[in-house]
Amino acid sequence: MNIQQGMSNNEVDHTWILDIESVVFQRCAEDLYHMLRRLPVQTIMVVSLLTACAQQSDITFFVLVKSSNYSQDSTGQLTLLNYHFFSEIFLTDSGSIEAAQLTSFHRPEEPMVYVDRGHNFYVEGGHFDTLEELDLAYPNGLFTFDIRTPTVVFHDATLSLSGPENRTDIPLPITISFFQGGESISPVAIDPDSDLLIRWSDYSNGRDDPNGIVDDMIFVVVADCFGERIYHTGLPFEGEYMRHDVRQVIVRSASLEPGRPYSAFVEFPHVVDSRVVSGVPGFTSYATATYVDLHTTGENLGATCPEVSPPMDTGQTDRMEREGAEH
């Protein structure tokens, strides 16, 4: 799920979107309510937890992911790019982290330290050619998070990353389709004067979160040739985000320019485990993403695009390799 939210001038059918408050305190309080509503807790315990929500102001959420990544060509054919292991801590606008590490129960002597990447803190576990290689490097099981910020500290916060029968339950690959004027079109022959409908294949294991914290989600991102995001469906715990039962979105023509390349991806993060730790929501995920290149018809009247557009994130290794970027 390795994405950062950007601005969008486009529209989504909001009847299909989970509408949550953008304020961290309200999201945290709602999560705690779902966790506590079936428990015979005392009022003082609830008050203490809500106080933690009000005090924590550095992190919006943290996530640990095993994923598969695919490239889709203009005819709809998929090519496997990699399997990927990574973790991210997303910050509030004014948030900061003093120290953070991730540890597998299988390798307690080898903690992985989060690296400051400006917009988030990140653990890069590497890319693999097969699921077996990924699972050998990072076996399913329990992982602990140790995070210290100016407003919150927690140690040994444990989450499970393990599917049914201890399998790595990554969703089936995504195939993306494009439509304008009610007709199927090629992704490299998009009319910039018409709205673009983006549709995708079924979410094979999409579900609501049994813990009531964050349901399986869908990310749809479109970027211009310079890597600036012109469309984004949003991140959980930071505002509206799109749930697993949505099947399409519309990118408005006002965001498109003639004769220009664009990049897009659709991602399905399937939530494995979730919890709220001292007012900080976190979850583990098996995810899959498909990347596709787009192009509008007509003459480019704007700035000259680079020969190769930048990678959309660290899952798009074919583009990273062509650019010589780090994995």
Short mmCIF file of C-alpha atoms in Angstrom, two decimals:
data_model
loop_
_atom_site.label_atom_id
_atom_site.label_comp_id
_atom_site.label_asym_id
_atom_site.label_seq_id
_atom_site.Cartn_x
_atom_site.Cartn_y
_atom_site.Cartn_z
CA MET A 1 0.00 0.00 0.00
CA ASN A 2 2.91 2.28 -0.32
CA ILE A 3 1.16 5.51 -1.22
CA GLN A 4 0.92 9.13 -0.09
CA GLN A 5 -2.30 11.10 -0.42
CA GLY A 6 -2.47 13.91 -2.99
CA MET A 7 -4.99 16.46 -4.13
CA SER A 8 -7.83 15.54 -6.48
CA ASN A 9 -10.27 17.52 -8.58
CA ASN A 10 -12.19 14.37 -9.46
CA GLU A 11 -15.32 12.75 -8.17
CA VAL A 12 -16.24 9.35 -6.80
CA ASP A 13 -19.72 7.97 -6.09
CA HIS A 14 -19.75 8.77 -2.37
CA THR A 15 -22.58 6.32 -1.72
CA TRP A 16 -19.90 3.64 -2.07
CA ILE A 17 -17.29 5.30 0.13
CA LEU A 18 -16.75 4.86 3.85
CA ASP A 19 -17.13 8.42 5.16
CA ILE A 20 -14.95 8.90 8.26
CA GLU A 21 -13.96 12.05 10.11
CA SER A 22 -10.62 13.52 9.12
CA VAL A 23 -9.72 14.51 12.67
CA VAL A 24 -7.38 11.96 14.25
CA PHE A 25 -9.13 12.15 17.63
CA GLN A 26 -12.55 11.33 16.18
CA ARG A 27 -11.18 8.39 14.16
CA CYS A 28 -9.37 7.07 17.23
CA ALA A 29 -12.44 7.41 19.44
CA GLU A 30 -14.56 5.56 16.87
CA ASP A 31 -12.03 2.71 16.71
CA LEU A 32 -11.96 2.43 20.47
CA TYR A 33 -15.74 2.37 20.58
CA HIS A 34 -15.83 -0.60 18.18
CA MET A 35 -13.22 -2.41 20.27
CA LEU A 36 -14.90 -1.79 23.60
CA ARG A 37 -18.61 -2.04 22.84
CA ARG A 38 -18.73 -5.76 23.58
CA LEU A 39 -16.55 -5.59 26.69
CA PRO A 40 -17.76 -4.97 30.28
CA VAL A 41 -15.29 -2.12 30.77
CA GLN A 42 -15.53 0.54 33.42
CA THR A 43 -16.13 4.18 32.45
CA ILE A 44 -12.77 5.23 33.82
CA MET A 45 -11.03 2.85 31.38
CA VAL A 46 -12.86 4.39 28.44
CA VAL A 47 -12.01 7.90 29.62
CA SER A 48 -8.33 6.95 29.93
CA LEU A 49 -8.25 5.58 26.39
CA LEU A 50 -9.99 8.64 24.96
CA THR A 51 -7.48 10.82 26.76
CA ALA A 52 -4.71 8.92 24.96
CA CYS A 53 -6.46 9.67 21.67
CA ALA A 54 -6.57 13.38 22.44
CA GLN A 55 -2.88 13.49 23.40
CA GLN A 56 -1.43 11.55 20.45
CA SER A 57 -0.80 13.95 17.57
CA ASP A 58 2.14 12.55 15.59
CA ILE A 59 0.90 9.45 13.73
CA THR A 60 -2.18 8.83 11.61
CA PHE A 61 -1.55 5.07 11.29
CA PHE A 62 1.07 2.37 10.78
CA VAL A 63 0.95 -0.67 8.51
CA LEU A 64 2.93 -3.83 7.67
CA VAL A 65 2.48 -5.34 4.20
CA LYS A 66 3.27 -8.39 2.09
CA SER A 67 2.26 -7.66 -1.49
CA SER A 68 2.33 -8.75 -5.11
CA ASN A 69 2.79 -6.21 -7.90
CA TYR A 70 1.87 -6.48 -11.58
CA SER A 71 2.26 -4.42 -14.75
CA GLN A 72 -0.63 -4.32 -17.25
CA ASP A 73 -0.02 -3.57 -20.93
CA SER A 74 -2.34 -1.77 -23.33
CA THR A 75 -4.09 -5.03 -24.27
CA GLY A 76 -4.88 -5.95 -20.65
CA GLN A 77 -2.16 -8.60 -20.21
CA LEU A 78 -0.56 -8.81 -16.74
CA THR A 79 3.12 -9.38 -15.98
CA LEU A 80 4.32 -10.12 -12.45
CA LEU A 81 6.83 -7.52 -11.26
CA ASN A 82 7.65 -8.74 -7.76
CA TYR A 83 6.58 -9.78 -4.31
CA HIS A 84 7.34 -7.15 -1.71
CA PHE A 85 7.72 -6.76 2.08
CA PHE A 86 7.55 -3.30 3.65
CA SER A 87 6.15 -1.26 6.52
CA GLU A 88 5.17 2.40 6.81
CA ILE A 89 4.33 4.86 9.56
CA PHE A 90 2.24 7.77 8.28
CA LEU A 91 2.64 11.10 10.07
CA THR A 92 0.27 13.96 10.70
CA ASP A 93 1.18 17.29 9.10
CA SER A 94 3.10 18.34 12.20
CA GLY A 95 4.07 14.85 13.37
CA SER A 96 7.54 13.52 14.05
CA ILE A 97 9.13 10.26 15.19
CA GLU A 98 12.10 9.96 17.50
CA ALA A 99 12.69 6.22 17.05
CA ALA A 100 10.84 3.24 15.61
CA GLN A 101 11.55 -0.40 14.86
CA LEU A 102 9.78 -3.54 13.68
CA THR A 103 10.64 -7.05 14.91
CA SER A 104 9.54 -10.49 13.74
CA PHE A 105 8.89 -13.13 16.38
CA HIS A 106 10.92 -15.45 14.14
CA ARG A 107 13.98 -13.21 14.40
CA PRO A 108 13.80 -11.28 17.70
CA GLU A 109 17.54 -10.54 17.51
CA GLU A 110 17.16 -8.69 14.18
CA PRO A 111 14.94 -5.59 14.60
CA MET A 112 14.32 -3.54 11.46
CA VAL A 113 14.73 0.21 11.97
CA TYR A 114 12.35 2.64 10.26
CA VAL A 115 14.01 5.22 8.01
CA ASP A 116 12.81 8.83 7.71
CA ARG A 117 11.59 9.46 4.15
CA GLY A 118 10.15 12.92 4.79
CA HIS A 119 6.46 12.16 4.31
CA ASN A 120 6.63 8.91 6.31
CA PHE A 121 8.90 6.44 8.09
CA TYR A 122 9.66 3.27 6.17
CA VAL A 123 11.08 -0.24 6.46
CA GLU A 124 12.11 -1.72 3.10
CA GLY A 125 12.21 -5.50 3.26
CA GLY A 126 13.07 -6.09 -0.39
CA HIS A 127 11.53 -7.53 -3.55
CA PHE A 128 11.29 -11.20 -4.50
CA ASP A 129 10.60 -13.22 -7.63
CA THR A 130 8.32 -15.77 -5.97
CA LEU A 131 5.92 -15.95 -3.04
CA GLU A 132 7.99 -18.81 -1.62
CA GLU A 133 11.08 -16.59 -1.50
CA LEU A 134 9.11 -13.84 0.21
CA ASP A 135 7.72 -16.20 2.84
CA LEU A 136 11.13 -17.73 3.46
CA ALA A 137 12.65 -14.30 4.05
CA TYR A 138 9.71 -13.09 6.19
CA PRO A 139 7.68 -16.01 7.59
CA ASN A 140 4.08 -15.37 8.55
CA GLY A 141 3.45 -14.88 12.24
CA LEU A 142 3.61 -12.19 14.89
CA PHE A 143 5.42 -8.86 14.57
CA THR A 144 6.04 -6.23 17.23
CA PHE A 145 6.19 -2.47 16.79
CA ASP A 146 8.23 -0.15 19.03
CA ILE A 147 7.56 3.52 18.33
CA ARG A 148 8.51 6.70 20.21
CA THR A 149 7.28 10.18 19.29
CA PRO A 150 7.02 13.43 21.27
CA THR A 151 3.38 12.60 22.12
CA VAL A 152 3.22 8.79 22.36
CA VAL A 153 5.44 5.84 23.25
CA PHE A 154 4.64 2.15 22.96
CA HIS A 155 6.71 -1.03 23.13
CA ASP A 156 6.05 -4.59 21.94
CA ALA A 157 2.73 -3.73 20.27
CA THR A 158 1.96 -7.03 18.56
CA LEU A 159 0.06 -7.68 15.33
CA SER A 160 -0.33 -10.90 13.36
CA LEU A 161 0.50 -11.25 9.67
CA SER A 162 -0.84 -14.71 8.95
CA GLY A 163 -3.70 -15.87 6.74
CA PRO A 164 -5.94 -18.96 6.96
CA GLU A 165 -3.86 -22.06 7.80
CA ASN A 166 -0.87 -19.69 8.04
CA ARG A 167 -1.04 -18.99 4.30
CA THR A 168 -0.06 -15.69 2.69
CA ASP A 169 -3.56 -14.70 1.53
CA ILE A 170 -2.75 -12.06 -1.10
CA PRO A 171 -5.78 -11.06 -3.24
CA LEU A 172 -5.93 -12.33 -6.80
CA PRO A 173 -4.29 -10.02 -9.41
CA ILE A 174 -6.26 -6.98 -10.58
CA THR A 175 -7.18 -6.33 -14.19
CA ILE A 176 -8.07 -2.71 -14.97
CA SER A 177 -10.49 -1.56 -17.71
CA PHE A 178 -11.13 1.91 -19.14
CA PHE A 179 -14.30 3.40 -20.61
CA GLN A 180 -15.40 6.68 -22.22
CA GLY A 181 -18.85 7.46 -23.56
CA GLY A 182 -20.04 4.03 -22.48
CA GLU A 183 -17.46 2.25 -24.67
CA SER A 184 -14.37 0.27 -23.76
CA ILE A 185 -11.19 2.10 -24.82
CA SER A 186 -7.45 1.52 -24.94
CA PRO A 187 -5.54 3.08 -22.03
CA VAL A 188 -3.22 4.70 -24.59
CA ALA A 189 -6.04 6.33 -26.59
CA ILE A 190 -7.84 8.41 -23.97
CA ASP A 191 -9.86 11.42 -25.12
CA PRO A 192 -8.77 14.28 -22.81
CA ASP A 193 -12.11 16.04 -23.39
CA SER A 194 -14.19 13.20 -21.94
CA ASP A 195 -14.48 11.83 -18.40
CA LEU A 196 -12.57 8.59 -17.89
CA LEU A 197 -14.26 5.66 -16.14
CA ILE A 198 -11.82 3.24 -14.47
CA ARG A 199 -13.15 -0.19 -13.55
CA TRP A 200 -11.41 -3.24 -12.05
CA SER A 201 -11.86 -6.97 -11.53
CA ASP A 202 -13.35 -8.53 -8.38
CA TYR A 203 -11.72 -8.21 -4.97
CA SER A 204 -11.23 -11.93 -4.33
CA ASN A 205 -11.02 -11.81 -0.52
CA GLY A 206 -12.43 -8.37 0.32
CA ARG A 207 -14.30 -8.14 3.62
CA ASP A 208 -15.21 -5.90 6.53
CA ASP A 209 -12.72 -5.86 9.39
CA PRO A 210 -13.79 -8.32 12.13
CA ASN A 211 -12.20 -5.95 14.64
CA GLY A 212 -14.27 -3.01 13.39
CA ILE A 213 -11.25 -0.76 12.91
CA VAL A 214 -10.51 -0.57 9.17
CA ASP A 215 -12.22 -2.53 6.39
CA ASP A 216 -10.43 -3.89 3.33
CA MET A 217 -9.83 -0.94 1.03
CA ILE A 218 -9.08 0.03 -2.55
CA PHE A 219 -6.57 2.65 -3.64
CA VAL A 220 -6.82 4.20 -7.10
CA VAL A 221 -4.09 6.68 -8.05
CA VAL A 222 -3.42 8.54 -11.30
CA ALA A 223 -0.28 10.65 -11.79
CA ASP A 224 1.00 12.90 -14.57
CA CYS A 225 4.30 12.37 -16.35
CA PHE A 226 6.19 14.25 -13.61
CA GLY A 227 4.79 12.06 -10.84
CA GLU A 228 2.29 14.62 -9.55
CA ARG A 229 -0.88 12.88 -8.48
CA ILE A 230 -4.01 14.19 -10.15
CA TYR A 231 -6.33 11.60 -8.60
CA HIS A 232 -6.28 9.69 -5.30
CA THR A 233 -9.08 7.86 -3.50
CA GLY A 234 -7.69 8.63 -0.04
CA LEU A 235 -6.05 6.92 2.93
CA PRO A 236 -7.76 5.46 6.02
CA PHE A 237 -7.62 7.47 9.25
CA GLU A 238 -6.91 10.64 7.22
CA GLY A 239 -10.39 11.22 5.80
CA GLU A 240 -12.54 9.37 3.30
CA TYR A 241 -11.27 6.11 1.88
CA MET A 242 -12.73 3.60 -0.54
CA ARG A 243 -13.98 0.23 0.68
CA HIS A 244 -13.58 -3.17 -0.94
CA ASP A 245 -17.05 -3.28 -2.54
CA VAL A 246 -16.52 -0.32 -4.90
CA ARG A 247 -16.09 -1.32 -8.56
CA GLN A 248 -15.27 1.91 -10.41
CA VAL A 249 -14.28 5.57 -10.23
CA ILE A 250 -14.46 8.53 -12.61
CA VAL A 251 -11.51 10.78 -13.43
CA ARG A 252 -12.89 14.08 -14.70
CA SER A 253 -11.68 15.42 -18.03
CA ALA A 254 -10.63 18.69 -16.37
CA SER A 255 -7.65 16.80 -14.92
CA LEU A 256 -6.43 15.55 -18.31
CA GLU A 257 -4.36 17.32 -20.96
CA PRO A 258 -3.97 16.31 -24.63
CA GLY A 259 -1.02 14.33 -25.93
CA ARG A 260 0.44 13.41 -22.57
CA PRO A 261 1.41 10.20 -20.76
CA TYR A 262 -0.06 9.35 -17.36
CA SER A 263 0.47 6.53 -14.88
CA ALA A 264 -2.13 4.72 -12.79
CA PHE A 265 -2.45 1.92 -10.31
CA VAL A 266 -5.21 0.09 -8.47
CA GLU A 267 -4.36 -1.61 -5.17
CA PHE A 268 -6.31 -4.02 -2.94
CA PRO A 269 -4.97 -4.05 0.66
CA HIS A 270 -6.63 -6.96 2.51
CA VAL A 271 -6.53 -6.35 6.28
CA VAL A 272 -5.18 -9.33 8.27
CA ASP A 273 -5.03 -7.89 11.79
CA SER A 274 -5.77 -4.48 13.31
CA ARG A 275 -5.68 -2.67 16.63
CA VAL A 276 -5.40 0.75 18.24
CA VAL A 277 -2.30 1.24 20.41
CA SER A 278 -2.29 4.28 22.73
CA GLY A 279 -4.52 6.11 20.30
CA VAL A 280 -2.54 5.03 17.21
CA PRO A 281 -4.35 2.76 14.70
CA GLY A 282 -2.32 0.07 12.97
CA PHE A 283 -2.92 -2.94 10.77
CA THR A 284 -1.21 -5.69 8.80
CA SER A 285 -2.11 -6.43 5.20
CA TYR A 286 -1.77 -8.76 2.26
CA ALA A 287 -2.07 -6.58 -0.82
CA THR A 288 -1.88 -6.66 -4.59
CA ALA A 289 -1.42 -3.78 -7.03
CA THR A 290 -1.54 -3.41 -10.81
CA TYR A 291 0.22 -0.55 -12.63
CA VAL A 292 -0.71 0.66 -16.10
CA ASP A 293 0.55 3.39 -18.44
CA LEU A 294 -2.00 5.79 -19.94
CA HIS A 295 -1.81 8.27 -22.81
CA THR A 296 -4.20 10.93 -24.05
CA THR A 297 -4.82 11.69 -27.72
CA GLY A 298 -4.11 15.05 -29.35
CA GLU A 299 -1.14 17.40 -29.40
CA ASN A 300 0.87 18.11 -26.27
CA LEU A 301 0.76 21.87 -25.78
CA GLY A 302 2.34 21.84 -22.33
CA ALA A 303 5.76 21.15 -20.87
CA THR A 304 7.88 18.38 -22.36
CA CYS A 305 7.52 15.16 -20.40
CA PRO A 306 10.55 13.10 -19.31
CA GLU A 307 11.34 10.08 -21.46
CA VAL A 308 10.42 7.79 -18.56
CA SER A 309 7.85 8.82 -15.96
CA PRO A 310 8.97 8.35 -12.34
CA PRO A 311 7.88 5.21 -10.47
CA MET A 312 4.57 5.63 -8.67
CA ASP A 313 5.91 3.89 -5.56
CA THR A 314 8.39 1.23 -4.45
CA GLY A 315 6.31 -1.60 -5.91
CA GLN A 316 6.82 -0.50 -9.52
CA THR A 317 10.24 -2.08 -9.90
CA ASP A 318 10.30 -2.18 -13.72
CA ARG A 319 10.25 1.61 -13.79
CA MET A 320 12.64 1.87 -10.84
CA GLU A 321 15.17 -0.35 -12.61
CA ARG A 322 14.94 1.74 -15.77
CA GLU A 323 15.58 4.86 -13.69
CA GLY A 324 18.28 3.22 -11.57
CA ALA A 325 16.34 4.08 -8.43
CA GLU A 326 16.74 2.25 -5.14
CA HIS A 327 14.37 -0.58 -4.36
#
